[in-house]
DNA sequence: GCAATTAGATACTGGCACTATCCAATATGG
DNA sequence: CCATATTGGATAGTGCCAGTATCTAATTGC
Protein backbone atom coordinates (compact mmCIF):
# COMPACT_ATOMS: atom_id res chain seq x y z
CA UNK A 1 0.00 0.00 0.00
CA UNK A 2 1.41 3.40 -0.95
CA UNK A 3 0.65 6.66 0.76
CA UNK A 4 -2.27 7.64 -1.48
CA UNK A 5 -4.11 4.41 -0.71
CA UNK A 6 -3.34 4.82 3.01
CA UNK A 7 -4.79 8.31 2.75
CA UNK A 8 -7.86 7.14 0.86
CA UNK A 9 -8.64 4.23 3.21
CA UNK A 10 -8.12 6.29 6.36
CA UNK A 11 -9.61 9.55 5.17
CA UNK A 12 -6.54 11.40 6.38
CA UNK A 13 -4.87 13.80 3.88
CA UNK A 14 -1.48 12.56 2.72
CA UNK A 15 0.11 15.83 3.83
CA UNK A 16 -1.10 15.06 7.34
CA UNK A 17 0.23 11.49 7.10
CA UNK A 18 3.60 12.89 6.15
CA UNK A 19 3.35 15.19 9.14
CA UNK A 20 2.71 12.24 11.46
CA UNK A 21 5.69 10.43 9.92
CA UNK A 22 7.87 13.48 10.57
CA UNK A 23 6.62 13.74 14.12
CA UNK A 24 7.35 10.08 14.78
CA UNK A 25 3.74 9.11 15.48
CA UNK A 26 3.65 6.75 12.52
CA UNK A 27 6.63 4.47 11.77
CA UNK A 28 8.14 4.86 8.31
CA UNK A 29 7.02 2.43 5.66
CA UNK A 30 9.32 -0.19 4.17
CA UNK A 31 11.32 1.74 1.58
CA UNK A 32 11.40 0.02 -1.81
CA UNK A 33 13.21 2.85 -3.59
CA UNK A 34 14.35 6.40 -3.02
CA UNK A 35 10.87 7.75 -3.57
CA UNK A 36 8.76 4.74 -2.76
CA UNK A 37 7.65 3.12 0.46
CA UNK A 38 5.25 0.33 1.29
CA UNK A 39 2.72 0.68 4.13
CA UNK A 40 0.96 -2.21 5.83
CA UNK A 41 -2.38 -2.80 7.52
CA UNK A 42 -0.59 -2.09 10.80
CA UNK A 43 0.10 1.41 9.56
CA UNK A 44 -3.58 1.87 8.81
CA UNK A 45 -4.58 0.69 12.29
CA UNK A 46 -1.98 2.91 13.87
CA UNK A 47 -3.16 5.87 11.83
CA UNK A 48 -6.75 5.35 12.94
CA UNK A 49 -5.57 5.08 16.54
CA UNK A 50 -3.69 8.38 16.15
CA UNK A 51 -6.76 10.12 14.76
CA UNK A 52 -8.87 8.76 17.60
CA UNK A 53 -6.42 9.90 20.27
CA UNK A 54 -6.05 13.37 18.74
CA UNK A 55 -9.55 13.88 17.38
CA UNK A 56 -11.84 12.10 19.83
CA UNK A 57 -9.78 12.36 22.99
CA UNK A 58 -8.16 15.69 22.17
CA UNK A 59 -4.59 14.68 23.01
CA UNK A 60 -1.73 16.80 21.71
CA UNK A 61 0.71 15.34 19.21
CA UNK A 62 3.36 15.05 21.93
CA UNK A 63 1.05 13.25 24.35
CA UNK A 64 -0.04 10.93 21.57
CA UNK A 65 3.56 10.06 20.76
CA UNK A 66 4.29 9.19 24.38
CA UNK A 67 1.24 6.97 24.62
CA UNK A 68 2.09 5.17 21.38
CA UNK A 69 5.70 4.66 22.40
CA UNK A 70 4.52 3.18 25.68
CA UNK A 71 2.31 0.75 23.79
CA UNK A 72 5.22 -0.36 21.60
CA UNK A 73 7.92 -0.62 24.22
CA UNK A 74 6.06 -2.43 26.96
CA UNK A 75 3.49 -4.33 24.98
CA UNK A 76 4.21 -7.45 27.02
CA UNK A 77 3.43 -5.89 30.38
CA UNK A 78 -0.03 -4.42 30.58
CA UNK A 79 0.69 -2.90 33.97
CA UNK A 80 3.73 -1.10 32.59
CA UNK A 81 1.72 0.22 29.67
CA UNK A 82 -1.03 1.41 31.96
CA UNK A 83 1.56 3.00 34.20
CA UNK A 84 3.09 4.94 31.33
CA UNK A 85 -0.23 5.86 29.83
CA UNK A 86 -1.42 7.09 33.19
CA UNK A 87 1.83 8.98 33.62
CA UNK A 88 2.66 7.05 36.75
CA UNK A 89 6.27 6.49 35.71
CA UNK A 90 8.39 9.56 35.13
CA UNK A 91 8.62 9.74 31.34
CA UNK A 92 10.21 13.05 30.46
CA UNK A 93 10.95 15.66 33.07
CA UNK A 94 9.65 13.89 36.15
CA UNK A 95 7.88 16.10 38.63
CA UNK A 96 6.80 14.78 41.98
CA UNK A 97 3.11 15.43 42.42
CA UNK A 98 2.84 14.66 46.11
CA UNK A 99 3.79 18.03 47.46
CA UNK A 100 2.65 21.58 46.88
CA UNK A 101 -0.63 23.09 48.03
CA UNK A 102 -3.46 20.60 48.20
CA UNK A 103 -1.19 17.56 48.25
CA UNK A 104 -2.01 16.63 51.87
CA UNK A 105 -5.70 16.41 50.95
CA UNK A 106 -4.89 14.13 48.03
CA UNK A 107 -2.74 11.97 50.30
CA UNK A 108 -5.60 11.76 52.78
CA UNK A 109 -8.00 10.67 50.08
CA UNK A 110 -5.59 8.11 48.67
CA UNK A 111 -4.92 6.74 52.13
CA UNK A 112 -8.63 6.60 52.94
CA UNK A 113 -9.25 4.57 49.80
CA UNK A 114 -6.31 2.29 50.61
CA UNK A 115 -4.74 3.00 47.22
CA UNK A 116 -1.07 2.70 46.34
CA UNK A 117 -0.42 5.57 43.93
CA UNK A 118 2.93 6.68 42.54
CA UNK A 119 4.19 10.04 43.78
CA UNK A 120 4.71 10.98 40.15
CA UNK A 121 1.12 10.38 39.04
CA UNK A 122 -0.16 13.57 37.35
CA UNK A 123 -3.61 12.63 38.61
CA UNK A 124 -2.48 13.78 42.07
CA UNK A 125 -1.77 17.24 40.79
CA UNK A 126 -5.06 17.42 38.91
CA UNK A 127 -7.05 16.61 42.03
CA UNK A 128 -4.99 18.97 44.15
CA UNK A 129 -5.57 21.79 41.67
CA UNK A 130 -9.28 21.12 41.51
CA UNK A 131 -9.63 21.11 45.28
CA UNK A 132 -7.53 24.26 45.48
CA UNK A 133 -9.71 26.01 42.87
CA UNK A 134 -12.91 24.97 44.62
CA UNK A 135 -11.52 26.19 47.93
CA UNK A 136 -10.51 29.59 46.53
CA UNK A 137 -13.98 29.89 45.06
CA UNK A 138 -15.46 29.39 48.49
CA UNK A 139 -17.22 26.09 47.87
CA UNK A 140 -17.39 23.90 50.97
CA UNK A 141 -15.89 20.98 49.15
CA UNK A 142 -12.93 19.03 50.43
CA UNK A 143 -11.34 15.64 49.92
CA UNK A 144 -14.05 14.00 52.02
CA UNK A 145 -16.63 15.10 49.47
CA UNK A 146 -14.65 13.19 46.87
CA UNK A 147 -14.85 9.86 48.74
CA UNK A 148 -18.11 8.64 47.17
CA UNK A 149 -16.83 9.75 43.77
CA UNK A 150 -13.63 7.80 44.38
CA UNK A 151 -15.67 4.70 45.23
CA UNK A 152 -17.54 5.03 41.94
CA UNK A 153 -14.23 5.55 40.15
CA UNK A 154 -13.02 2.31 41.70
CA UNK A 155 -16.02 0.44 40.30
CA UNK A 156 -15.36 2.01 36.91
CA UNK A 157 -11.73 0.88 37.03
CA UNK A 158 -12.84 -2.67 37.85
CA UNK A 159 -15.01 -2.58 34.74
CA UNK A 160 -12.08 -1.25 32.72
CA UNK A 161 -9.67 -3.91 33.83
CA UNK A 162 -12.27 -6.64 33.27
CA UNK A 163 -12.34 -5.67 29.62
CA UNK A 164 -8.65 -6.54 29.32
CA UNK A 165 -8.96 -10.12 30.50
CA UNK A 166 -9.67 -12.20 27.46
CA UNK A 167 -7.20 -10.95 24.90
CA UNK A 168 -4.12 -12.96 24.01
CA UNK A 169 -2.35 -10.87 21.40
CA UNK A 170 0.07 -8.57 23.21
CA UNK A 171 -0.11 -5.58 20.90
CA UNK A 172 -3.88 -5.85 20.74
CA UNK A 173 -4.10 -5.98 24.52
CA UNK A 174 -1.81 -2.98 24.90
CA UNK A 175 -3.86 -1.05 22.35
CA UNK A 176 -7.03 -2.06 24.12
CA UNK A 177 -5.58 -0.72 27.35
CA UNK A 178 -5.01 2.61 25.65
CA UNK A 179 -8.49 2.64 24.21
CA UNK A 180 -10.08 1.90 27.56
CA UNK A 181 -8.05 4.33 29.62
CA UNK A 182 -7.68 7.22 27.23
CA UNK A 183 -10.25 7.01 24.48
CA UNK A 184 -13.15 6.20 26.76
CA UNK A 185 -12.68 9.33 28.85
CA UNK A 186 -14.78 11.74 26.80
CA UNK A 187 -17.51 9.12 26.52
CA UNK A 188 -17.63 8.67 30.29
CA UNK A 189 -17.94 12.42 30.79
CA UNK A 190 -20.68 12.49 28.16
CA UNK A 191 -22.54 9.72 30.00
CA UNK A 192 -22.29 11.72 33.21
CA UNK A 193 -23.68 14.82 31.52
CA UNK A 194 -26.61 12.91 30.08
CA UNK A 195 -27.26 11.34 33.47
CA UNK A 196 -27.18 14.81 35.01
CA UNK A 197 -29.68 16.08 32.47
CA UNK A 198 -31.95 13.15 33.25
CA UNK A 199 -31.57 13.49 37.01
CA UNK A 200 -32.08 17.25 36.85
CA UNK A 201 -35.29 16.80 34.86
CA UNK A 202 -36.48 14.22 37.40
CA UNK A 203 -35.98 16.59 40.31
CA UNK A 204 -37.26 19.82 38.74
CA UNK A 205 -40.53 18.79 37.15
CA UNK A 206 -40.36 17.99 33.46
CA UNK B 1 -10.55 48.06 44.02
CA UNK B 2 -8.65 49.06 40.89
CA UNK B 3 -7.16 46.74 38.34
CA UNK B 4 -3.75 46.46 39.95
CA UNK B 5 -5.26 45.24 43.20
CA UNK B 6 -7.53 42.84 41.33
CA UNK B 7 -4.43 41.54 39.58
CA UNK B 8 -2.47 41.21 42.81
CA UNK B 9 -5.23 39.42 44.72
CA UNK B 10 -6.03 37.03 41.90
CA UNK B 11 -2.52 36.43 40.64
CA UNK B 12 -3.68 37.15 37.10
CA UNK B 13 -1.61 39.70 35.10
CA UNK B 14 -3.51 42.91 34.45
CA UNK B 15 -2.91 42.54 30.70
CA UNK B 16 -4.80 39.25 30.89
CA UNK B 17 -7.59 40.84 32.93
CA UNK B 18 -7.94 43.46 30.21
CA UNK B 19 -8.07 40.65 27.70
CA UNK B 20 -10.94 38.99 29.61
CA UNK B 21 -12.74 42.34 29.74
CA UNK B 22 -12.35 42.71 25.98
CA UNK B 23 -13.60 39.19 25.42
CA UNK B 24 -16.64 39.76 27.60
CA UNK B 25 -15.75 37.12 30.19
CA UNK B 26 -15.47 39.69 32.93
CA UNK B 27 -18.04 42.53 33.20
CA UNK B 28 -16.58 46.04 33.10
CA UNK B 29 -15.97 47.76 36.40
CA UNK B 30 -17.96 50.78 37.53
CA UNK B 31 -16.29 53.64 35.69
CA UNK B 32 -15.41 56.55 38.00
CA UNK B 33 -13.55 58.55 35.36
CA UNK B 34 -12.24 58.24 31.84
CA UNK B 35 -9.25 56.24 32.98
CA UNK B 36 -10.52 54.80 36.22
CA UNK B 37 -12.83 51.94 37.10
CA UNK B 38 -13.84 50.29 40.33
CA UNK B 39 -13.94 46.49 40.66
CA UNK B 40 -15.81 44.58 43.35
CA UNK B 41 -15.41 41.30 45.18
CA UNK B 42 -17.80 39.81 42.64
CA UNK B 43 -15.25 40.61 39.94
CA UNK B 44 -12.60 38.78 41.93
CA UNK B 45 -14.82 35.71 42.33
CA UNK B 46 -15.72 35.79 38.66
CA UNK B 47 -12.05 36.09 37.72
CA UNK B 48 -11.13 33.08 39.82
CA UNK B 49 -13.98 31.13 38.24
CA UNK B 50 -12.71 32.05 34.78
CA UNK B 51 -9.21 30.89 35.63
CA UNK B 52 -10.58 27.64 37.00
CA UNK B 53 -12.69 26.95 33.91
CA UNK B 54 -9.84 27.78 31.52
CA UNK B 55 -6.89 26.53 33.54
CA UNK B 56 -8.20 23.52 35.45
CA UNK B 57 -10.94 22.39 33.12
CA UNK B 58 -9.25 23.46 29.89
CA UNK B 59 -12.25 25.22 28.38
CA UNK B 60 -11.69 27.65 25.51
CA UNK B 61 -12.44 31.33 26.01
CA UNK B 62 -15.60 31.01 23.91
CA UNK B 63 -16.90 28.00 25.86
CA UNK B 64 -16.16 29.81 29.10
CA UNK B 65 -18.13 32.85 27.97
CA UNK B 66 -21.16 30.71 27.11
CA UNK B 67 -21.06 28.95 30.47
CA UNK B 68 -20.76 32.25 32.35
CA UNK B 69 -23.60 33.82 30.39
CA UNK B 70 -25.77 30.83 31.18
CA UNK B 71 -25.05 31.26 34.87
CA UNK B 72 -26.03 34.93 34.77
CA UNK B 73 -29.13 34.68 32.62
CA UNK B 74 -30.82 31.72 34.22
CA UNK B 75 -29.55 31.91 37.75
CA UNK B 76 -33.05 31.31 39.10
CA UNK B 77 -33.59 28.03 37.31
CA UNK B 78 -30.96 25.46 38.11
CA UNK B 79 -32.30 23.10 35.49
CA UNK B 80 -32.02 25.78 32.81
CA UNK B 81 -28.46 26.51 33.85
CA UNK B 82 -27.56 22.85 33.78
CA UNK B 83 -29.24 22.52 30.41
CA UNK B 84 -27.20 25.36 28.94
CA UNK B 85 -23.99 24.26 30.58
CA UNK B 86 -24.53 20.74 29.29
CA UNK B 87 -25.37 22.14 25.89
CA UNK B 88 -28.80 20.59 25.94
CA UNK B 89 -30.48 23.73 24.64
CA UNK B 90 -29.34 25.02 21.29
CA UNK B 91 -27.15 27.99 22.14
CA UNK B 92 -25.42 29.17 19.01
CA UNK B 93 -25.65 27.21 15.80
CA UNK B 94 -27.81 24.35 16.97
CA UNK B 95 -26.91 21.00 15.49
CA UNK B 96 -29.08 17.99 16.10
CA UNK B 97 -26.94 15.23 17.52
CA UNK B 98 -29.40 12.39 17.12
CA UNK B 99 -28.56 11.41 13.59
CA UNK B 100 -25.39 10.59 11.71
CA UNK B 101 -23.35 7.41 12.07
CA UNK B 102 -23.50 5.89 15.51
CA UNK B 103 -26.64 7.76 16.54
CA UNK B 104 -28.84 4.61 16.57
CA UNK B 105 -26.49 3.04 19.12
CA UNK B 106 -26.69 6.13 21.30
CA UNK B 107 -30.48 6.10 21.03
CA UNK B 108 -30.49 2.45 22.03
CA UNK B 109 -28.35 3.18 25.08
CA UNK B 110 -30.44 6.17 26.10
CA UNK B 111 -33.64 4.16 25.69
CA UNK B 112 -32.20 1.24 27.65
CA UNK B 113 -31.35 3.56 30.52
CA UNK B 114 -34.80 5.15 30.35
CA UNK B 115 -33.29 8.59 29.98
CA UNK B 116 -34.92 11.62 28.39
CA UNK B 117 -32.11 13.42 26.58
CA UNK B 118 -32.41 16.41 24.26
CA UNK B 119 -31.67 15.72 20.60
CA UNK B 120 -29.30 18.67 20.71
CA UNK B 121 -27.13 17.35 23.54
CA UNK B 122 -23.50 17.32 22.36
CA UNK B 123 -22.95 14.33 24.63
CA UNK B 124 -24.82 12.25 22.04
CA UNK B 125 -22.28 13.11 19.40
CA UNK B 126 -19.34 12.45 21.70
CA UNK B 127 -20.56 8.95 22.48
CA UNK B 128 -21.40 8.26 18.85
CA UNK B 129 -17.91 9.33 17.79
CA UNK B 130 -16.26 7.24 20.46
CA UNK B 131 -18.23 4.14 19.50
CA UNK B 132 -17.47 4.80 15.84
CA UNK B 133 -13.75 5.13 16.55
CA UNK B 134 -13.68 1.97 18.61
CA UNK B 135 -15.54 0.13 15.86
CA UNK B 136 -13.16 1.28 13.13
CA UNK B 137 -10.29 0.17 15.34
CA UNK B 138 -11.76 -3.29 15.52
CA UNK B 139 -12.53 -3.39 19.22
CA UNK B 140 -15.57 -5.50 20.03
CA UNK B 141 -17.17 -2.72 21.96
CA UNK B 142 -20.71 -1.52 21.37
CA UNK B 143 -23.39 0.40 23.22
CA UNK B 144 -24.16 -2.62 25.37
CA UNK B 145 -20.64 -2.49 26.77
CA UNK B 146 -21.40 1.05 27.92
CA UNK B 147 -24.45 0.02 29.99
CA UNK B 148 -22.57 -0.64 33.25
CA UNK B 149 -20.63 2.58 32.73
CA UNK B 150 -23.91 4.43 32.22
CA UNK B 151 -25.25 3.01 35.46
CA UNK B 152 -22.17 4.28 37.30
CA UNK B 153 -22.59 7.64 35.58
CA UNK B 154 -26.14 7.73 36.88
CA UNK B 155 -24.93 7.21 40.45
CA UNK B 156 -22.37 9.95 39.93
CA UNK B 157 -25.07 12.32 38.69
CA UNK B 158 -27.18 11.57 41.76
CA UNK B 159 -24.20 12.56 43.90
CA UNK B 160 -23.78 15.72 41.84
CA UNK B 161 -27.37 16.82 42.16
CA UNK B 162 -27.37 16.03 45.90
CA UNK B 163 -24.64 18.62 46.33
CA UNK B 164 -26.98 21.29 45.00
CA UNK B 165 -29.73 20.75 47.57
CA UNK B 166 -28.94 22.96 50.51
CA UNK B 167 -28.02 26.26 48.93
CA UNK B 168 -30.42 29.17 48.98
CA UNK B 169 -28.56 31.94 47.18
CA UNK B 170 -29.43 31.74 43.51
CA UNK B 171 -26.14 32.92 42.05
CA UNK B 172 -24.23 30.71 44.43
CA UNK B 173 -26.33 27.71 43.47
CA UNK B 174 -25.89 28.42 39.77
CA UNK B 175 -22.13 28.75 40.24
CA UNK B 176 -22.09 25.56 42.26
CA UNK B 177 -23.88 23.80 39.41
CA UNK B 178 -21.12 24.94 37.07
CA UNK B 179 -18.43 23.85 39.46
CA UNK B 180 -19.94 20.40 39.89
CA UNK B 181 -20.66 19.72 36.26
CA UNK B 182 -17.70 21.33 34.57
CA UNK B 183 -14.90 21.84 37.03
CA UNK B 184 -15.16 18.41 38.60
CA UNK B 185 -14.64 16.61 35.31
CA UNK B 186 -10.84 16.49 35.28
CA UNK B 187 -10.87 15.42 38.92
CA UNK B 188 -13.21 12.53 38.17
CA UNK B 189 -10.98 11.36 35.33
CA UNK B 190 -8.00 11.64 37.64
CA UNK B 191 -9.77 9.52 40.24
CA UNK B 192 -10.50 6.89 37.60
CA UNK B 193 -6.86 6.83 36.55
CA UNK B 194 -5.67 6.39 40.10
CA UNK B 195 -8.22 3.64 40.63
CA UNK B 196 -6.97 1.98 37.46
CA UNK B 197 -3.39 2.14 38.69
CA UNK B 198 -4.47 0.59 41.98
CA UNK B 199 -6.59 -2.10 40.36
CA UNK B 200 -3.88 -2.88 37.82
CA UNK B 201 -1.33 -3.31 40.61
CA UNK B 202 -3.74 -5.59 42.47
CA UNK B 203 -4.16 -7.87 39.48
CA UNK B 204 -0.56 -7.95 38.24
CA UNK B 205 1.51 -8.71 41.32
CA UNK B 206 2.90 -5.67 43.11
C1' DG C 1 3.44 70.13 39.90
C1' DC C 2 4.77 65.51 38.83
C1' DA C 3 5.74 60.60 39.01
C1' DA C 4 2.81 56.64 39.01
C1' DT C 5 -1.30 54.44 37.57
C1' DT C 6 -5.13 53.56 34.63
C1' DA C 7 -8.56 52.43 30.61
C1' DG C 8 -8.70 51.44 26.17
C1' DA C 9 -6.97 50.52 21.63
C1' DT C 10 -3.75 48.19 18.62
C1' DA C 11 -0.22 45.25 17.54
C1' DC C 12 2.51 41.53 18.51
C1' DT C 13 4.15 36.72 20.29
C1' DG C 14 4.52 31.79 20.64
C1' DG C 15 2.61 27.39 20.30
C1' DC C 16 0.19 24.03 17.82
C1' DA C 17 -1.86 21.18 14.23
C1' DC C 18 -1.79 21.01 10.14
C1' DT C 19 -1.22 22.45 4.82
C1' DA C 20 1.11 23.92 0.58
C1' DT C 21 4.92 23.98 -2.42
C1' DC C 22 8.91 22.30 -4.45
C1' DC C 23 12.22 18.81 -6.11
C1' DA C 24 14.40 14.83 -7.65
C1' DA C 25 13.40 10.06 -8.19
C1' DT C 26 10.54 6.74 -9.52
C1' DA C 27 6.28 4.14 -11.52
C1' DT C 28 2.98 3.43 -15.24
C1' DG C 29 0.52 3.06 -19.51
C1' DG C 30 0.09 3.74 -24.26
C1' DC D 1 10.56 3.93 -24.17
C1' DC D 2 8.94 8.05 -23.26
C1' DA D 3 5.34 11.25 -21.40
C1' DT D 4 2.69 11.84 -17.48
C1' DA D 5 1.49 11.06 -12.81
C1' DT D 6 2.85 9.83 -8.25
C1' DT D 7 5.93 9.54 -4.42
C1' DG D 8 9.15 10.59 -0.40
C1' DG D 9 11.34 14.09 1.76
C1' DA D 10 12.42 18.77 2.91
C1' DT D 11 11.06 23.53 3.80
C1' DA D 12 8.06 27.10 4.45
C1' DG D 13 3.58 28.92 5.31
C1' DT D 14 -1.43 29.11 7.42
C1' DG D 15 -4.95 29.87 10.75
C1' DC D 16 -6.31 29.77 15.22
C1' DC D 17 -5.93 30.78 19.95
C1' DA D 18 -4.55 32.52 24.50
C1' DG D 19 -2.06 35.72 26.16
C1' DT D 20 1.44 39.94 26.12
C1' DA D 21 3.43 44.31 24.98
C1' DT D 22 3.25 48.92 23.74
C1' DC D 23 1.26 53.32 23.28
C1' DT D 24 -1.71 57.32 24.39
C1' DA D 25 -4.36 60.32 26.88
C1' DA D 26 -6.55 60.96 31.21
C1' DT D 27 -6.37 60.84 36.15
C1' DT D 28 -4.64 60.21 40.82
C1' DG D 29 -2.13 60.89 45.12
C1' DC D 30 1.76 62.90 47.20
GROMACS .gro file of C-alpha atoms in nm, chain A residues 58-174:
model
  117
   58UNK     CA    1  -0.816   1.569   2.217
   59UNK     CA    2  -0.459   1.468   2.301
   60UNK     CA    3  -0.173   1.680   2.171
   61UNK     CA    4   0.071   1.534   1.921
   62UNK     CA    5   0.336   1.505   2.193
   63UNK     CA    6   0.105   1.325   2.435
   64UNK     CA    7  -0.004   1.093   2.157
   65UNK     CA    8   0.356   1.006   2.076
   66UNK     CA    9   0.429   0.919   2.438
   67UNK     CA   10   0.124   0.697   2.462
   68UNK     CA   11   0.209   0.517   2.138
   69UNK     CA   12   0.570   0.466   2.240
   70UNK     CA   13   0.452   0.318   2.568
   71UNK     CA   14   0.231   0.075   2.379
   72UNK     CA   15   0.522  -0.036   2.160
   73UNK     CA   16   0.792  -0.062   2.422
   74UNK     CA   17   0.606  -0.243   2.696
   75UNK     CA   18   0.349  -0.433   2.498
   76UNK     CA   19   0.421  -0.745   2.702
   77UNK     CA   20   0.343  -0.589   3.038
   78UNK     CA   21  -0.003  -0.442   3.058
   79UNK     CA   22   0.069  -0.290   3.397
   80UNK     CA   23   0.373  -0.110   3.259
   81UNK     CA   24   0.172   0.022   2.967
   82UNK     CA   25  -0.103   0.141   3.196
   83UNK     CA   26   0.156   0.300   3.420
   84UNK     CA   27   0.309   0.494   3.133
   85UNK     CA   28  -0.023   0.586   2.983
   86UNK     CA   29  -0.142   0.709   3.319
   87UNK     CA   30   0.183   0.898   3.362
   88UNK     CA   31   0.266   0.705   3.675
   89UNK     CA   32   0.627   0.649   3.571
   90UNK     CA   33   0.839   0.956   3.513
   91UNK     CA   34   0.862   0.974   3.134
   92UNK     CA   35   1.021   1.305   3.046
   93UNK     CA   36   1.095   1.566   3.307
   94UNK     CA   37   0.965   1.389   3.615
   95UNK     CA   38   0.788   1.610   3.863
   96UNK     CA   39   0.680   1.478   4.198
   97UNK     CA   40   0.311   1.543   4.242
   98UNK     CA   41   0.284   1.466   4.611
   99UNK     CA   42   0.379   1.803   4.746
  100UNK     CA   43   0.265   2.158   4.688
  101UNK     CA   44  -0.063   2.309   4.803
  102UNK     CA   45  -0.346   2.060   4.820
  103UNK     CA   46  -0.119   1.756   4.825
  104UNK     CA   47  -0.201   1.663   5.187
  105UNK     CA   48  -0.570   1.641   5.095
  106UNK     CA   49  -0.489   1.413   4.803
  107UNK     CA   50  -0.274   1.197   5.030
  108UNK     CA   51  -0.560   1.176   5.278
  109UNK     CA   52  -0.800   1.067   5.008
  110UNK     CA   53  -0.559   0.811   4.867
  111UNK     CA   54  -0.492   0.674   5.213
  112UNK     CA   55  -0.863   0.660   5.294
  113UNK     CA   56  -0.925   0.457   4.980
  114UNK     CA   57  -0.631   0.229   5.061
  115UNK     CA   58  -0.474   0.300   4.722
  116UNK     CA   59  -0.107   0.270   4.634
  117UNK     CA   60  -0.042   0.557   4.393
  118UNK     CA   61   0.293   0.668   4.254
  119UNK     CA   62   0.419   1.004   4.378
  120UNK     CA   63   0.471   1.098   4.015
  121UNK     CA   64   0.112   1.038   3.904
  122UNK     CA   65  -0.016   1.357   3.735
  123UNK     CA   66  -0.361   1.263   3.861
  124UNK     CA   67  -0.248   1.378   4.207
  125UNK     CA   68  -0.177   1.724   4.079
  126UNK     CA   69  -0.506   1.742   3.891
  127UNK     CA   70  -0.705   1.661   4.203
  128UNK     CA   71  -0.499   1.897   4.415
  129UNK     CA   72  -0.557   2.179   4.167
  130UNK     CA   73  -0.928   2.112   4.151
  131UNK     CA   74  -0.963   2.111   4.528
  132UNK     CA   75  -0.753   2.426   4.548
  133UNK     CA   76  -0.971   2.601   4.287
  134UNK     CA   77  -1.291   2.497   4.462
  135UNK     CA   78  -1.152   2.619   4.793
  136UNK     CA   79  -1.051   2.959   4.653
  137UNK     CA   80  -1.398   2.989   4.506
  138UNK     CA   81  -1.546   2.939   4.849
  139UNK     CA   82  -1.722   2.609   4.787
  140UNK     CA   83  -1.739   2.390   5.097
  141UNK     CA   84  -1.589   2.098   4.915
  142UNK     CA   85  -1.293   1.903   5.043
  143UNK     CA   86  -1.134   1.564   4.992
  144UNK     CA   87  -1.405   1.400   5.202
  145UNK     CA   88  -1.663   1.510   4.947
  146UNK     CA   89  -1.465   1.319   4.687
  147UNK     CA   90  -1.485   0.986   4.874
  148UNK     CA   91  -1.811   0.864   4.717
  149UNK     CA   92  -1.683   0.975   4.377
  150UNK     CA   93  -1.363   0.780   4.438
  151UNK     CA   94  -1.567   0.470   4.523
  152UNK     CA   95  -1.754   0.503   4.194
  153UNK     CA   96  -1.423   0.555   4.015
  154UNK     CA   97  -1.302   0.231   4.170
  155UNK     CA   98  -1.602   0.044   4.030
  156UNK     CA   99  -1.536   0.201   3.691
  157UNK     CA  100  -1.173   0.088   3.703
  158UNK     CA  101  -1.284  -0.267   3.785
  159UNK     CA  102  -1.501  -0.258   3.474
  160UNK     CA  103  -1.208  -0.125   3.272
  161UNK     CA  104  -0.967  -0.391   3.383
  162UNK     CA  105  -1.227  -0.664   3.327
  163UNK     CA  106  -1.234  -0.567   2.962
  164UNK     CA  107  -0.865  -0.654   2.932
  165UNK     CA  108  -0.896  -1.012   3.050
  166UNK     CA  109  -0.967  -1.220   2.746
  167UNK     CA  110  -0.720  -1.095   2.490
  168UNK     CA  111  -0.412  -1.296   2.401
  169UNK     CA  112  -0.235  -1.087   2.140
  170UNK     CA  113   0.007  -0.857   2.321
  171UNK     CA  114  -0.011  -0.558   2.090
  172UNK     CA  115  -0.388  -0.585   2.074
  173UNK     CA  116  -0.410  -0.598   2.452
  174UNK     CA  117  -0.181  -0.298   2.490
   0.00000   0.00000   0.00000
